[in-house]
Amino acid sequence: MIKVMALMKRREGMAFDDFRKWIMEDHVAFARNLPGLRKYTSNVLRAENADAPFDGVSEMHFDDEAAMAAAFATEAGKAAGGDAAAHCSNRFRMVCEEKLQF
């Protein structure tokens, strides 16, 4: 299982509550269209923290790296990336191997 964690900082001038709505509700529609996506999780800080390097994290699970690459290469993948770029001033993507420990 491959997990992609996208750490995101909201764009300048975007209210924290607007970011919360975007990552927890609006952006999910883009994730639903990604082929091969097995699981999607949205995470957001519980309270605004101006010093935090990121405001939220999305987690995307794929069977393997080939499925991940194929999904991101589709029009749906490009649209999801464009939506994130429009709402974030900074994004950092981590591709991880996940192993459930307990």
CSV table of N, CA and C in Angstrom, one decimal:
chain,number,residue,atom,x,y,z
A,1,MET,N,0.8,-1.2,0.0
A,1,MET,CA,0.0,0.0,0.0
A,1,MET,C,0.9,1.2,0.0
A,2,ILE,N,0.6,2.2,-0.9
A,2,ILE,CA,1.3,3.4,-1.0
A,2,ILE,C,0.3,4.5,-0.4
A,3,LYS,N,0.9,5.3,0.5
A,3,LYS,CA,0.1,6.5,1.0
A,3,LYS,C,0.8,7.8,0.6
A,4,VAL,N,0.0,8.7,0.0
A,4,VAL,CA,0.5,10.0,-0.3
A,4,VAL,C,-0.1,11.0,0.7
A,5,MET,N,0.8,11.6,1.4
A,5,MET,CA,0.4,12.6,2.3
A,5,MET,C,0.7,14.0,1.8
A,6,ALA,N,-0.3,14.8,1.6
A,6,ALA,CA,-0.1,16.2,1.0
A,6,ALA,C,-0.3,17.2,2.2
A,7,LEU,N,0.8,17.8,2.6
A,7,LEU,CA,0.7,18.8,3.7
A,7,LEU,C,0.5,20.1,3.1
A,8,MET,N,-0.5,20.9,3.5
A,8,MET,CA,-1.0,22.1,2.9
A,8,MET,C,-1.1,23.3,3.8
A,9,LYS,N,-0.6,24.4,3.4
A,9,LYS,CA,-0.8,25.7,4.0
A,9,LYS,C,-1.8,26.5,3.2
A,10,ARG,N,-2.8,27.0,3.8
A,10,ARG,CA,-3.8,27.8,3.1
A,10,ARG,C,-3.2,29.0,2.4
A,11,ARG,N,-3.8,29.5,1.3
A,11,ARG,CA,-3.2,30.6,0.6
A,11,ARG,C,-3.4,31.9,1.4
A,12,GLU,N,-2.5,32.9,1.1
A,12,GLU,CA,-2.6,34.2,1.8
A,12,GLU,C,-4.0,34.8,1.7
A,13,GLY,N,-4.5,35.3,2.7
A,13,GLY,CA,-5.8,36.0,2.7
A,13,GLY,C,-6.9,35.0,2.9
A,14,MET,N,-6.7,33.7,2.9
A,14,MET,CA,-7.8,32.8,3.1
A,14,MET,C,-8.1,32.6,4.5
A,15,ALA,N,-9.3,32.8,5.0
A,15,ALA,CA,-9.7,32.5,6.4
A,15,ALA,C,-9.5,31.1,6.7
A,16,PHE,N,-9.1,30.8,8.0
A,16,PHE,CA,-8.9,29.4,8.4
A,16,PHE,C,-10.2,28.6,8.3
A,17,ASP,N,-11.4,29.2,8.6
A,17,ASP,CA,-12.6,28.5,8.5
A,17,ASP,C,-13.0,28.1,7.0
A,18,ASP,N,-12.6,29.0,6.1
A,18,ASP,CA,-12.8,28.7,4.7
A,18,ASP,C,-11.9,27.6,4.2
A,19,PHE,N,-10.6,27.6,4.7
A,19,PHE,CA,-9.7,26.5,4.4
A,19,PHE,C,-10.3,25.2,5.0
A,20,ARG,N,-10.8,25.2,6.2
A,20,ARG,CA,-11.4,24.0,6.8
A,20,ARG,C,-12.5,23.4,6.0
A,21,LYS,N,-13.4,24.3,5.5
A,21,LYS,CA,-14.5,23.9,4.6
A,21,LYS,C,-13.9,23.3,3.3
A,22,TRP,N,-13.0,24.0,2.8
A,22,TRP,CA,-12.4,23.5,1.5
A,22,TRP,C,-11.8,22.1,1.6
A,23,ILE,N,-10.9,21.9,2.6
A,23,ILE,CA,-10.2,20.6,2.7
A,23,ILE,C,-11.1,19.5,3.2
A,24,MET,N,-12.1,19.8,4.1
A,24,MET,CA,-13.0,18.8,4.6
A,24,MET,C,-14.2,18.5,3.8
A,25,GLU,N,-14.6,19.4,2.9
A,25,GLU,CA,-15.8,19.2,2.1
A,25,GLU,C,-15.5,19.4,0.6
A,26,ASP,N,-15.1,20.5,0.2
A,26,ASP,CA,-15.0,20.9,-1.3
A,26,ASP,C,-14.0,20.1,-2.0
A,27,HIS,N,-12.8,19.9,-1.5
A,27,HIS,CA,-11.8,19.2,-2.2
A,27,HIS,C,-12.0,17.7,-2.3
A,28,VAL,N,-12.9,17.2,-1.5
A,28,VAL,CA,-13.2,15.8,-1.5
A,28,VAL,C,-13.8,15.3,-2.8
A,29,ALA,N,-14.5,16.2,-3.4
A,29,ALA,CA,-15.2,15.9,-4.7
A,29,ALA,C,-14.1,15.6,-5.8
A,30,PHE,N,-13.0,16.3,-5.7
A,30,PHE,CA,-11.9,16.0,-6.6
A,30,PHE,C,-11.3,14.6,-6.4
A,31,ALA,N,-11.1,14.3,-5.1
A,31,ALA,CA,-10.5,13.0,-4.7
A,31,ALA,C,-11.4,11.9,-5.2
A,32,ARG,N,-12.7,12.0,-5.1
A,32,ARG,CA,-13.6,11.0,-5.5
A,32,ARG,C,-13.4,10.6,-7.0
A,33,ASN,N,-12.9,11.5,-7.8
A,33,ASN,CA,-12.8,11.2,-9.2
A,33,ASN,C,-11.4,10.6,-9.6
A,34,LEU,N,-10.5,10.4,-8.6
A,34,LEU,CA,-9.2,9.8,-8.9
A,34,LEU,C,-9.4,8.3,-9.1
A,35,PRO,N,-9.0,7.8,-10.2
A,35,PRO,CA,-9.1,6.3,-10.4
A,35,PRO,C,-8.0,5.6,-9.6
A,36,GLY,N,-8.4,4.5,-9.0
A,36,GLY,CA,-7.5,3.7,-8.2
A,36,GLY,C,-7.3,4.1,-6.8
A,37,LEU,N,-7.9,5.2,-6.4
A,37,LEU,CA,-7.8,5.7,-5.0
A,37,LEU,C,-8.6,4.8,-4.1
A,38,ARG,N,-7.9,4.2,-3.1
A,38,ARG,CA,-8.6,3.2,-2.2
A,38,ARG,C,-9.1,3.8,-1.0
A,39,LYS,N,-8.5,4.9,-0.5
A,39,LYS,CA,-9.0,5.5,0.7
A,39,LYS,C,-8.5,7.0,0.7
A,40,TYR,N,-9.3,7.9,1.2
A,40,TYR,CA,-9.0,9.3,1.2
A,40,TYR,C,-9.4,9.8,2.6
A,41,THR,N,-8.4,10.5,3.2
A,41,THR,CA,-8.7,11.1,4.5
A,41,THR,C,-8.3,12.6,4.5
A,42,SER,N,-9.1,13.4,5.1
A,42,SER,CA,-8.8,14.9,5.2
A,42,SER,C,-8.5,15.1,6.7
A,43,ASN,N,-7.5,15.9,7.0
A,43,ASN,CA,-7.1,16.3,8.3
A,43,ASN,C,-6.9,17.8,8.4
A,44,VAL,N,-7.4,18.4,9.4
A,44,VAL,CA,-7.2,19.9,9.5
A,44,VAL,C,-6.9,20.2,11.0
A,45,LEU,N,-6.1,21.2,11.2
A,45,LEU,CA,-5.8,21.6,12.6
A,45,LEU,C,-7.1,21.9,13.3
A,46,ARG,N,-7.1,21.6,14.6
A,46,ARG,CA,-8.3,21.8,15.4
A,46,ARG,C,-8.6,23.2,15.6
A,47,ALA,N,-7.6,24.0,15.6
A,47,ALA,CA,-7.7,25.5,15.8
A,47,ALA,C,-6.7,26.2,15.0
A,48,GLU,N,-7.0,27.4,14.6
A,48,GLU,CA,-6.0,28.2,13.8
A,48,GLU,C,-4.7,28.4,14.6
A,49,ASN,N,-3.6,28.2,13.9
A,49,ASN,CA,-2.3,28.4,14.5
A,49,ASN,C,-1.4,29.1,13.4
A,50,ALA,N,-1.3,30.4,13.5
A,50,ALA,CA,-0.5,31.1,12.5
A,50,ALA,C,0.9,30.7,12.4
A,51,ASP,N,1.5,30.1,13.4
A,51,ASP,CA,2.9,29.6,13.4
A,51,ASP,C,3.1,28.2,12.8
A,52,ALA,N,2.0,27.5,12.6
A,52,ALA,CA,2.1,26.2,12.1
A,52,ALA,C,2.5,26.2,10.6
A,53,PRO,N,3.4,25.3,10.2
A,53,PRO,CA,3.9,25.3,8.8
A,53,PRO,C,2.8,24.8,7.9
A,54,PHE,N,1.8,24.1,8.4
A,54,PHE,CA,0.7,23.6,7.5
A,54,PHE,C,-0.6,23.7,8.3
A,55,ASP,N,-1.7,23.8,7.5
A,55,ASP,CA,-3.0,23.9,8.1
A,55,ASP,C,-3.8,22.6,8.0
A,56,GLY,N,-3.3,21.7,7.1
A,56,GLY,CA,-4.0,20.5,6.9
A,56,GLY,C,-3.2,19.5,6.1
A,57,VAL,N,-3.7,18.2,6.2
A,57,VAL,CA,-3.0,17.1,5.5
A,57,VAL,C,-4.1,16.2,4.8
A,58,SER,N,-3.9,15.9,3.6
A,58,SER,CA,-4.8,14.9,3.0
A,58,SER,C,-4.0,13.6,2.8
A,59,GLU,N,-4.6,12.5,3.0
A,59,GLU,CA,-4.0,11.2,2.8
A,59,GLU,C,-4.7,10.4,1.7
A,60,MET,N,-3.9,9.9,0.8
A,60,MET,CA,-4.5,9.2,-0.4
A,60,MET,C,-3.8,7.8,-0.4
A,61,HIS,N,-4.6,6.8,-0.4
A,61,HIS,CA,-4.0,5.4,-0.4
A,61,HIS,C,-4.3,4.8,-1.8
A,62,PHE,N,-3.2,4.2,-2.3
A,62,PHE,CA,-3.2,3.5,-3.6
A,62,PHE,C,-2.6,2.1,-3.4
A,63,ASP,N,-2.9,1.2,-4.3
A,63,ASP,CA,-2.4,-0.2,-4.2
A,63,ASP,C,-0.8,-0.2,-4.4
A,64,ASP,N,-0.3,0.7,-5.3
A,64,ASP,CA,1.1,0.7,-5.5
A,64,ASP,C,1.5,2.0,-6.2
A,65,GLU,N,2.7,2.2,-6.5
A,65,GLU,CA,3.2,3.5,-7.1
A,65,GLU,C,2.7,3.6,-8.5
A,66,ALA,N,2.5,2.5,-9.2
A,66,ALA,CA,2.0,2.6,-10.6
A,66,ALA,C,0.6,3.2,-10.6
A,67,ALA,N,-0.2,2.7,-9.7
A,67,ALA,CA,-1.6,3.2,-9.6
A,67,ALA,C,-1.6,4.7,-9.2
A,68,MET,N,-0.7,5.1,-8.3
A,68,MET,CA,-0.6,6.5,-7.9
A,68,MET,C,-0.3,7.3,-9.1
A,69,ALA,N,0.8,6.9,-9.8
A,69,ALA,CA,1.2,7.7,-10.9
A,69,ALA,C,0.1,7.8,-12.0
A,70,ALA,N,-0.5,6.7,-12.3
A,70,ALA,CA,-1.6,6.7,-13.3
A,70,ALA,C,-2.7,7.6,-12.9
A,71,ALA,N,-3.1,7.6,-11.6
A,71,ALA,CA,-4.2,8.5,-11.1
A,71,ALA,C,-3.8,10.0,-11.3
A,72,PHE,N,-2.6,10.3,-10.9
A,72,PHE,CA,-2.2,11.7,-11.0
A,72,PHE,C,-2.0,12.2,-12.4
A,73,ALA,N,-1.8,11.3,-13.3
A,73,ALA,CA,-1.6,11.7,-14.7
A,73,ALA,C,-2.9,11.9,-15.5
A,74,THR,N,-4.0,11.5,-14.9
A,74,THR,CA,-5.3,11.7,-15.5
A,74,THR,C,-5.8,13.1,-15.4
A,75,GLU,N,-6.9,13.4,-16.2
A,75,GLU,CA,-7.5,14.8,-16.1
A,75,GLU,C,-8.0,15.0,-14.7
A,76,ALA,N,-8.5,14.0,-14.1
A,76,ALA,CA,-9.0,14.1,-12.7
A,76,ALA,C,-7.9,14.5,-11.7
A,77,GLY,N,-6.7,13.8,-11.9
A,77,GLY,CA,-5.6,14.1,-11.1
A,77,GLY,C,-5.0,15.5,-11.3
A,78,LYS,N,-5.0,15.9,-12.5
A,78,LYS,CA,-4.6,17.3,-12.8
A,78,LYS,C,-5.5,18.3,-12.2
A,79,ALA,N,-6.8,18.0,-12.3
A,79,ALA,CA,-7.8,19.0,-11.8
A,79,ALA,C,-7.7,19.0,-10.2
A,80,ALA,N,-7.5,17.9,-9.6
A,80,ALA,CA,-7.3,17.9,-8.1
A,80,ALA,C,-6.0,18.7,-7.7
A,81,GLY,N,-5.0,18.5,-8.5
A,81,GLY,CA,-3.7,19.3,-8.2
A,81,GLY,C,-4.0,20.8,-8.4
A,82,GLY,N,-4.7,21.1,-9.5
A,82,GLY,CA,-5.0,22.5,-9.7
A,82,GLY,C,-5.9,23.2,-8.7
A,83,ASP,N,-6.8,22.4,-8.2
A,83,ASP,CA,-7.7,22.9,-7.1
A,83,ASP,C,-6.8,23.1,-5.8
A,84,ALA,N,-6.0,22.2,-5.5
A,84,ALA,CA,-5.1,22.4,-4.3
A,84,ALA,C,-4.2,23.6,-4.5
A,85,ALA,N,-3.6,23.8,-5.7
A,85,ALA,CA,-2.7,24.9,-6.0
A,85,ALA,C,-3.5,26.3,-5.8
A,86,ALA,N,-4.8,26.3,-6.2
A,86,ALA,CA,-5.6,27.5,-6.1
A,86,ALA,C,-5.9,27.9,-4.6
A,87,HIS,N,-5.9,26.9,-3.7
A,87,HIS,CA,-6.2,27.2,-2.4
A,87,HIS,C,-5.1,27.1,-1.4
A,88,CYS,N,-3.9,26.8,-1.8
A,88,CYS,CA,-2.8,26.7,-0.9
A,88,CYS,C,-1.6,27.5,-1.3
A,89,SER,N,-0.9,28.1,-0.3
A,89,SER,CA,0.3,28.8,-0.6
A,89,SER,C,1.5,27.9,-0.6
A,90,ASN,N,1.4,26.8,0.0
A,90,ASN,CA,2.5,25.9,0.1
A,90,ASN,C,1.9,24.4,0.3
A,91,ARG,N,2.5,23.5,-0.5
A,91,ARG,CA,2.1,22.1,-0.4
A,91,ARG,C,3.4,21.3,-0.5
A,92,PHE,N,3.4,20.2,0.3
A,92,PHE,CA,4.5,19.3,0.3
A,92,PHE,C,3.9,17.9,0.3
A,93,ARG,N,4.3,17.2,-0.7
A,93,ARG,CA,3.8,15.8,-0.9
A,93,ARG,C,4.8,14.8,-0.5
A,94,MET,N,4.4,13.9,0.4
A,94,MET,CA,5.2,12.8,0.8
A,94,MET,C,4.6,11.5,0.4
A,95,VAL,N,5.4,10.7,-0.4
A,95,VAL,CA,5.0,9.3,-0.8
A,95,VAL,C,5.6,8.4,0.2
A,96,CYS,N,4.7,7.6,0.9
A,96,CYS,CA,5.1,6.7,2.0
A,96,CYS,C,4.6,5.3,1.7
A,97,GLU,N,5.4,4.4,2.3
A,97,GLU,CA,4.9,3.0,2.5
A,97,GLU,C,4.2,3.0,3.8
A,98,GLU,N,3.0,2.4,3.8
A,98,GLU,CA,2.3,2.3,5.1
A,98,GLU,C,2.2,0.9,5.5
A,99,LYS,N,2.4,0.7,6.8
A,99,LYS,CA,2.2,-0.6,7.4
A,99,LYS,C,1.5,-0.4,8.7
A,100,LEU,N,0.3,-1.0,8.8
A,100,LEU,CA,-0.5,-0.9,10.0
A,100,LEU,C,0.1,-1.8,11.1
A,101,GLN,N,0.5,-1.2,12.2
A,101,GLN,CA,1.2,-1.9,13.2
A,101,GLN,C,0.2,-2.5,14.2
A,102,PHE,N,-0.9,-1.9,14.5
A,102,PHE,CA,-1.9,-2.5,15.4
A,102,PHE,C,-3.2,-1.7,15.3
